[in-house]
CSV table of C-alpha atoms in Angstrom, one decimal:
chain,number,residue,atom,x,y,z
A,1,GLU,CA,0.4,0.0,0.3
A,2,VAL,CA,1.6,3.5,-0.8
A,3,GLN,CA,1.6,5.8,2.0
A,4,LEU,CA,2.9,9.3,2.1
A,5,VAL,CA,3.5,10.0,6.2
A,6,GLN,CA,3.8,13.6,7.2
A,7,SER,CA,5.2,15.1,10.3
A,8,GLY,CA,3.3,16.5,12.8
A,9,ALA,CA,1.8,20.1,13.3
A,10,GLU,CA,4.0,22.7,14.1
A,11,VAL,CA,3.3,25.9,16.0
A,12,LYS,CA,5.9,28.6,15.3
A,13,LYS,CA,6.8,32.3,15.9
A,14,PRO,CA,7.0,34.6,13.3
A,15,GLY,CA,11.1,34.8,11.7
A,16,GLU,CA,11.6,31.3,12.8
A,17,SER,CA,12.7,28.6,10.5
A,18,LEU,CA,10.9,25.2,9.9
A,19,LYS,CA,11.2,21.9,7.8
A,20,ILE,CA,8.2,19.7,7.9
A,21,SER,CA,8.7,16.0,6.1
A,22,CYS,CA,6.8,13.3,4.0
A,23,LYS,CA,7.9,9.7,4.1
A,24,GLY,CA,6.5,7.9,1.4
A,25,SER,CA,6.4,3.7,1.3
A,26,GLY,CA,5.1,1.1,-0.4
A,27,TYR,CA,6.4,2.4,-4.2
A,28,SER,CA,9.9,3.3,-5.5
A,29,PHE,CA,10.6,6.7,-4.1
A,30,THR,CA,13.0,8.0,-6.6
A,31,SER,CA,10.7,6.8,-9.7
A,32,TYR,CA,7.6,9.6,-8.6
A,33,TRP,CA,7.7,13.1,-8.6
A,34,ILE,CA,6.9,14.2,-4.8
A,35,GLY,CA,5.3,17.6,-4.4
A,36,TRP,CA,3.9,20.2,-1.9
A,37,VAL,CA,0.3,21.8,-1.8
A,38,ARG,CA,-0.5,24.4,0.6
A,39,GLN,CA,-4.3,25.1,1.8
A,40,MET,CA,-4.7,28.4,3.8
A,41,PRO,CA,-7.7,28.2,6.6
A,42,GLY,CA,-10.8,28.2,4.6
A,43,LYS,CA,-9.4,28.9,1.2
A,44,GLY,CA,-8.5,26.6,-1.8
A,45,LEU,CA,-5.5,24.7,-3.0
A,46,GLU,CA,-2.3,26.0,-4.0
A,47,TRP,CA,0.5,24.2,-6.3
A,48,MET,CA,4.0,25.1,-4.7
A,49,GLY,CA,6.3,22.9,-6.2
A,50,ILE,CA,7.8,19.2,-6.9
A,51,ILE,CA,10.8,17.0,-6.7
A,52,TYR,CA,11.8,13.9,-8.4
A,53,PRO,CA,13.7,12.5,-5.7
A,54,GLY,CA,15.7,10.3,-8.3
A,55,ASP,CA,17.9,13.3,-9.5
A,56,SER,CA,16.4,16.0,-7.4
A,57,ASP,CA,15.5,17.9,-10.0
A,58,THR,CA,13.0,20.7,-8.6
A,59,ARG,CA,10.3,23.2,-10.0
A,60,TYR,CA,8.5,25.8,-8.2
A,61,SER,CA,5.4,27.7,-8.4
A,62,PRO,CA,6.1,31.4,-9.4
A,63,SER,CA,4.1,32.7,-6.2
A,64,PHE,CA,6.8,30.0,-4.1
A,65,GLN,CA,10.0,30.6,-5.8
A,66,GLY,CA,12.5,32.0,-3.3
A,67,GLN,CA,9.6,31.6,-0.4
A,68,VAL,CA,10.6,27.8,0.5
A,69,THR,CA,12.9,25.3,-0.1
A,70,ILE,CA,12.1,21.6,-1.5
A,71,SER,CA,14.5,18.8,-0.7
A,72,ALA,CA,14.6,15.1,-0.4
A,73,ASP,CA,16.6,12.5,1.0
A,74,LYS,CA,16.0,9.3,-0.9
A,75,SER,CA,18.2,7.3,1.2
A,76,ILE,CA,15.1,7.5,3.7
A,77,SER,CA,12.6,8.3,1.5
A,78,THR,CA,11.7,11.3,2.7
A,79,ALA,CA,10.9,15.2,1.1
A,80,TYR,CA,11.0,18.2,2.8
A,81,LEU,CA,9.1,21.6,2.7
A,82,GLN,CA,11.6,24.3,4.4
A,83,TRP,CA,11.3,28.1,5.4
A,84,SER,CA,13.8,30.1,6.8
A,85,SER,CA,11.7,32.9,8.3
A,86,LEU,CA,8.3,32.3,8.9
A,87,LYS,CA,5.2,34.6,8.2
A,88,ALA,CA,1.9,35.0,9.8
A,89,SER,CA,0.8,34.6,6.4
A,90,ASP,CA,2.3,30.7,6.3
A,91,THR,CA,-0.3,29.5,8.5
A,92,ALA,CA,-2.2,26.9,6.5
A,93,MET,CA,-2.4,23.2,6.1
A,94,TYR,CA,0.5,22.0,3.8
A,95,TYR,CA,0.1,18.4,1.9
A,96,CYS,CA,2.6,16.0,0.5
A,97,VAL,CA,1.5,14.1,-3.0
A,98,ARG,CA,2.6,11.9,-5.3
A,99,TYR,CA,2.4,12.8,-9.1
A,100,GLY,CA,1.9,10.4,-11.5
A,101,PHE,CA,3.0,13.1,-14.2
A,102,THR,CA,-0.3,13.9,-15.1
A,103,MET,CA,-2.5,13.6,-11.6
A,104,ILE,CA,-1.8,13.4,-8.2
A,105,LEU,CA,-1.8,9.7,-7.1
A,106,ASN,CA,-1.8,9.8,-3.4
A,107,TRP,CA,-2.1,12.5,-0.7
A,108,GLY,CA,-0.2,12.8,2.8
A,109,GLN,CA,-2.8,13.4,5.9
A,110,GLY,CA,-1.4,16.9,5.8
A,111,THR,CA,0.5,19.1,8.2
A,112,LEU,CA,-1.0,22.3,10.0
A,113,VAL,CA,1.4,25.0,10.5
A,114,THR,CA,0.6,27.8,12.4
A,115,VAL,CA,2.8,31.0,13.0
A,116,SER,CA,1.8,33.2,15.6
A,117,SER,CA,3.3,35.4,18.0
B,1,GLN,CA,0.7,31.7,-13.4
B,2,SER,CA,-3.0,32.5,-12.7
B,3,ALA,CA,-5.1,29.9,-10.8
B,4,LEU,CA,-8.1,28.4,-13.2
B,5,THR,CA,-11.3,30.0,-13.0
B,6,GLN,CA,-14.2,28.0,-11.4
B,7,PRO,CA,-17.4,28.8,-10.0
B,8,PRO,CA,-17.7,29.2,-6.2
B,9,SER,CA,-20.4,27.3,-5.8
B,10,ALA,CA,-23.2,25.0,-7.4
B,11,SER,CA,-25.8,23.1,-6.4
B,12,GLY,CA,-28.5,20.6,-7.2
B,13,SER,CA,-31.0,18.2,-5.6
B,14,PRO,CA,-30.7,14.5,-5.1
B,15,GLY,CA,-30.9,12.7,-8.2
B,16,GLN,CA,-30.0,15.8,-10.6
B,17,SER,CA,-26.8,16.7,-12.7
B,18,VAL,CA,-24.7,19.4,-11.3
B,19,THR,CA,-21.7,20.6,-14.1
B,20,ILE,CA,-18.7,22.5,-12.7
B,21,SER,CA,-16.6,24.7,-15.3
B,22,CYS,CA,-12.5,25.1,-15.4
B,23,THR,CA,-11.4,27.9,-17.3
B,24,GLY,CA,-7.7,28.1,-18.2
B,25,THR,CA,-5.5,29.5,-21.2
B,26,SER,CA,-3.9,27.5,-24.2
B,27,SER,CA,-0.8,27.1,-21.5
B,28,ASP,CA,-2.8,25.0,-19.5
B,29,VAL,CA,-6.1,23.4,-19.7
B,30,GLY,CA,-6.3,24.3,-23.8
B,31,GLY,CA,-2.7,22.8,-24.3
B,32,TYR,CA,-2.9,19.5,-22.6
B,33,ASN,CA,-5.2,16.8,-22.0
B,34,TYR,CA,-4.0,16.4,-18.6
B,35,VAL,CA,-7.1,18.3,-16.6
B,36,SER,CA,-7.9,16.4,-13.2
B,37,TRP,CA,-10.4,16.9,-10.7
B,38,TYR,CA,-10.4,16.4,-7.1
B,39,GLN,CA,-13.2,16.0,-4.3
B,40,GLN,CA,-12.4,17.4,-1.2
B,41,HIS,CA,-14.8,16.9,2.2
B,42,PRO,CA,-14.2,19.0,5.3
B,43,GLY,CA,-11.4,18.1,7.2
B,44,LYS,CA,-10.0,15.4,4.6
B,45,ALA,CA,-7.1,15.5,2.0
B,46,PRO,CA,-8.6,15.5,-1.4
B,47,LYS,CA,-9.6,12.8,-3.6
B,48,LEU,CA,-8.5,12.1,-7.4
B,49,MET,CA,-12.2,12.0,-9.4
B,50,ILE,CA,-11.2,12.0,-12.8
B,51,TYR,CA,-7.8,12.5,-14.6
B,52,GLU,CA,-7.0,13.5,-18.0
B,53,VAL,CA,-9.9,14.9,-18.9
B,54,SER,CA,-12.3,12.0,-18.5
B,55,LYS,CA,-10.8,8.9,-17.3
B,56,ARG,CA,-12.1,7.6,-13.9
B,57,PRO,CA,-9.5,5.8,-11.5
B,58,SER,CA,-10.7,2.4,-10.1
B,59,GLY,CA,-13.5,2.8,-7.2
B,60,VAL,CA,-14.8,6.3,-8.6
B,61,PRO,CA,-18.3,5.9,-9.5
B,62,ASP,CA,-19.4,6.6,-12.9
B,63,ARG,CA,-21.6,9.3,-11.9
B,64,PHE,CA,-18.8,11.5,-12.5
B,65,SER,CA,-17.6,12.5,-15.8
B,66,GLY,CA,-15.8,14.9,-17.3
B,67,SER,CA,-14.7,16.6,-20.6
B,68,LYS,CA,-13.0,19.7,-22.4
B,69,SER,CA,-13.9,22.0,-25.2
B,70,GLY,CA,-10.8,24.6,-25.8
B,71,ASN,CA,-9.5,26.3,-22.7
B,72,THR,CA,-12.2,25.2,-20.6
B,73,ALA,CA,-12.7,21.5,-18.7
B,74,SER,CA,-15.9,20.6,-17.0
B,75,LEU,CA,-16.9,18.1,-14.6
B,76,THR,CA,-20.1,16.9,-14.2
B,77,VAL,CA,-22.2,14.7,-11.3
B,78,SER,CA,-24.9,12.6,-12.2
B,79,GLY,CA,-27.5,11.6,-10.1
B,80,LEU,CA,-26.3,13.7,-6.6
B,81,GLN,CA,-26.1,11.8,-3.8
B,82,ALA,CA,-25.8,13.5,-0.2
B,83,GLU,CA,-22.0,12.0,-0.4
B,84,ASP,CA,-21.1,14.8,-3.1
B,85,GLU,CA,-21.2,17.4,-1.1
B,86,ALA,CA,-17.9,18.4,-1.1
B,87,ASP,CA,-15.4,21.3,-2.9
B,88,TYR,CA,-14.4,20.4,-6.1
B,89,TYR,CA,-11.0,21.3,-7.5
B,90,CYS,CA,-9.6,21.4,-11.4
B,91,SER,CA,-6.0,21.0,-11.8
B,92,SER,CA,-4.2,20.7,-15.1
B,93,TYR,CA,-0.8,20.6,-16.2
B,94,ALA,CA,1.0,23.6,-17.5
B,95,GLY,CA,4.5,22.4,-18.9
B,96,SER,CA,8.1,21.6,-17.5
B,97,ASN,CA,9.0,24.8,-16.1
B,98,ASN,CA,5.9,25.4,-14.0
B,99,PRO,CA,4.6,22.1,-13.9
B,100,TYR,CA,0.9,22.7,-12.0
B,101,VAL,CA,-2.1,24.7,-11.5
B,102,PHE,CA,-5.3,24.1,-9.7
B,103,GLY,CA,-8.4,25.8,-9.9
B,104,THR,CA,-10.1,28.2,-7.4
B,105,GLY,CA,-12.3,25.6,-6.1
B,106,THR,CA,-16.0,24.9,-6.2
B,107,LYS,CA,-18.5,23.9,-3.2
B,108,VAL,CA,-20.9,21.7,-4.4
B,109,THR,CA,-24.4,21.6,-2.4
B,110,VAL,CA,-27.0,18.7,-2.2
B,111,LEU,CA,-30.3,20.7,-1.4
């Protein structure tokens, strides 16, 4: 069974750094693109970016380029999303997803990030 | 790259049909037959309902169907049931540099 298991909820202060994770299992981790999707409270889905763990090729949405960093460690089948300096507007649910090129095949359970002073 | 445009809401009575549109450009929806649709119930992760414009994954009822004309894709839910009440999002491939974009989302209400 394919699973994407994300790290737990986080509460952070503005200006702090954060790295959340997504561990894939049940499939060849290096053969599928892994992406990140943001959903702000009460709002829609926003595509942030993707990484191909096989060679670390990474693509970002223009809206998120320079705001976050996506990475992966194929030795432990884990992808990451990180911020160097959080803002209150980063408060959202973040989903990791596995792409089958044309569509999202699997979703993680989501990681809720709350940024508040 | 802008989000694909969907109507904020749609509704229908049980047994009726509802159609949701998803309008993009020739760089995304119109340029590729790679439109997918996702259903999201409150507090849950989204679920794939349609891929490559009109294909249904295993387990998705045939009440759900998809189509595309030009820069606009559509999702039709026939024979509406109470459990179809959810938010629906379209998504399209948009080229190798900025590969994907989501729609703005549509809340479907079963009256």
